[in-house]
XYZ file of C-alpha atoms in Angstrom:
132
model
C -0.289 17.693 57.312
C -3.867 17.790 56.210
C -5.415 15.913 53.296
C -7.043 17.867 50.500
C -10.565 16.888 49.550
C -10.852 15.270 46.096
C -14.620 15.428 45.787
C -16.039 16.214 42.362
C -18.227 19.296 41.961
C -21.934 18.575 42.442
C -23.940 18.047 39.240
C -20.932 18.302 36.978
C -20.145 14.646 36.407
C -22.068 11.397 36.535
C -25.800 10.754 36.393
C -28.359 13.464 36.617
C -29.940 13.689 40.044
C -33.367 13.830 38.357
C -34.141 10.191 37.472
C -37.669 11.025 36.324
C -36.363 13.275 33.540
C -34.097 10.464 32.312
C -36.994 7.993 32.313
C -39.249 10.442 30.440
C -36.600 11.017 27.782
C -36.157 7.269 27.309
C -39.911 6.766 26.909
C -40.233 9.650 24.426
C -37.245 8.303 22.472
C -38.732 4.812 22.368
C -42.121 6.098 21.172
C -40.547 8.271 18.448
C -38.339 5.367 17.366
C -41.394 3.108 17.123
C -43.265 5.665 15.032
C -40.257 6.000 12.709
C -40.021 2.220 12.254
C -43.778 2.050 11.522
C -43.505 4.827 8.896
C -40.575 3.135 7.180
C -42.495 -0.156 7.167
C -45.570 1.516 5.674
C -43.557 3.179 2.905
C -41.706 -0.071 2.158
C -44.973 -2.030 1.925
C -46.466 0.560 -0.442
C -43.325 0.601 -2.589
C -42.878 -3.164 -2.802
C -46.459 -4.388 -2.658
C -48.203 -1.555 -4.473
C -50.021 -2.048 -7.744
C -47.688 -1.543 -10.644
C -48.688 -0.592 -14.158
C -46.061 -0.289 -16.857
C -46.331 0.540 -20.510
C -44.299 0.713 -23.669
C -44.771 2.455 -27.003
C -44.388 -0.178 -29.732
C -44.915 2.010 -32.804
C -46.544 5.293 -33.739
C -47.786 6.977 -36.888
C -48.174 10.748 -37.143
C -50.618 12.738 -39.239
C -51.337 16.482 -39.386
C -53.647 16.555 -36.334
C -53.166 13.230 -34.528
C -50.699 10.514 -33.627
C -51.789 6.866 -33.615
C -49.838 4.994 -30.943
C -49.592 1.224 -30.492
C -49.244 0.921 -26.721
C -48.507 -2.220 -24.704
C -49.543 -2.112 -21.038
C -48.632 -4.678 -18.358
C -50.461 -4.710 -15.027
C -52.090 -6.900 -12.397
C -55.310 -8.462 -13.666
C -57.494 -6.563 -11.204
C -55.556 -3.272 -11.425
C -57.065 -0.182 -12.995
C -55.076 2.797 -14.137
C -54.013 5.131 -16.878
C -50.999 5.962 -19.021
C -50.011 9.463 -20.102
C -48.763 10.037 -23.656
C -47.425 13.178 -25.263
C -46.276 14.239 -28.683
C -43.815 16.937 -29.714
C -43.165 18.602 -33.035
C -39.766 18.917 -34.719
C -38.910 21.970 -32.569
C -39.582 19.972 -29.363
C -42.725 21.953 -28.580
C -45.497 19.876 -27.069
C -48.399 19.512 -29.495
C -50.476 16.932 -27.652
C -50.899 15.202 -24.287
C -53.583 12.836 -23.022
C -54.324 10.134 -20.444
C -55.629 6.763 -21.614
C -57.431 4.510 -19.084
C -56.966 0.756 -18.876
C -59.656 -0.993 -16.835
C -59.658 -4.380 -18.585
C -59.182 -7.512 -16.463
C -56.022 -8.672 -18.232
C -52.349 -8.640 -17.359
C -51.206 -7.558 -20.826
C -53.088 -5.133 -23.048
C -52.123 -4.191 -26.625
C -54.082 -1.180 -27.779
C -53.863 1.404 -30.529
C -54.864 4.822 -29.203
C -55.199 8.132 -31.000
C -53.567 11.198 -29.483
C -55.012 14.406 -30.930
C -52.438 17.112 -31.655
C -52.487 20.832 -32.465
C -49.813 20.402 -35.167
C -47.975 17.531 -36.821
C -46.243 15.527 -34.114
C -42.877 13.920 -34.674
C -42.764 11.873 -31.458
C -44.947 9.684 -29.290
C -43.606 9.544 -25.747
C -44.946 7.556 -22.818
C -44.611 9.805 -19.756
C -45.719 7.109 -17.319
C -48.439 4.788 -16.130
C -50.197 5.061 -12.777
C -52.693 3.019 -10.783
C -55.953 4.654 -9.952
């Protein structure tokens, strides 16, 4: 009686015979992983530690060609930025939009601004405030 060979086919199972390719893939994977971690850290720092400017419309008063808006802005004392306001008429068509800059060295600014309009506005909407 003879014994049958139970050897596995070459290259089908187990480690790759090319150890350099495995090492190269590990190095490339480690470098790409490090770059990904650095990018996530950079985005997180910008999101958490970035300069924030926020605003709120307190009141507004509309006339035929302008809207007077009492705007309250909160920001870091050394931050500079702008807030964008818009006004719409009764049909929800935009009749005015403008940016108002805030460069004062204060953390809270109350200001009445005038938004010029092409028709009588029925709203005063704060679209957002941005650093810059």
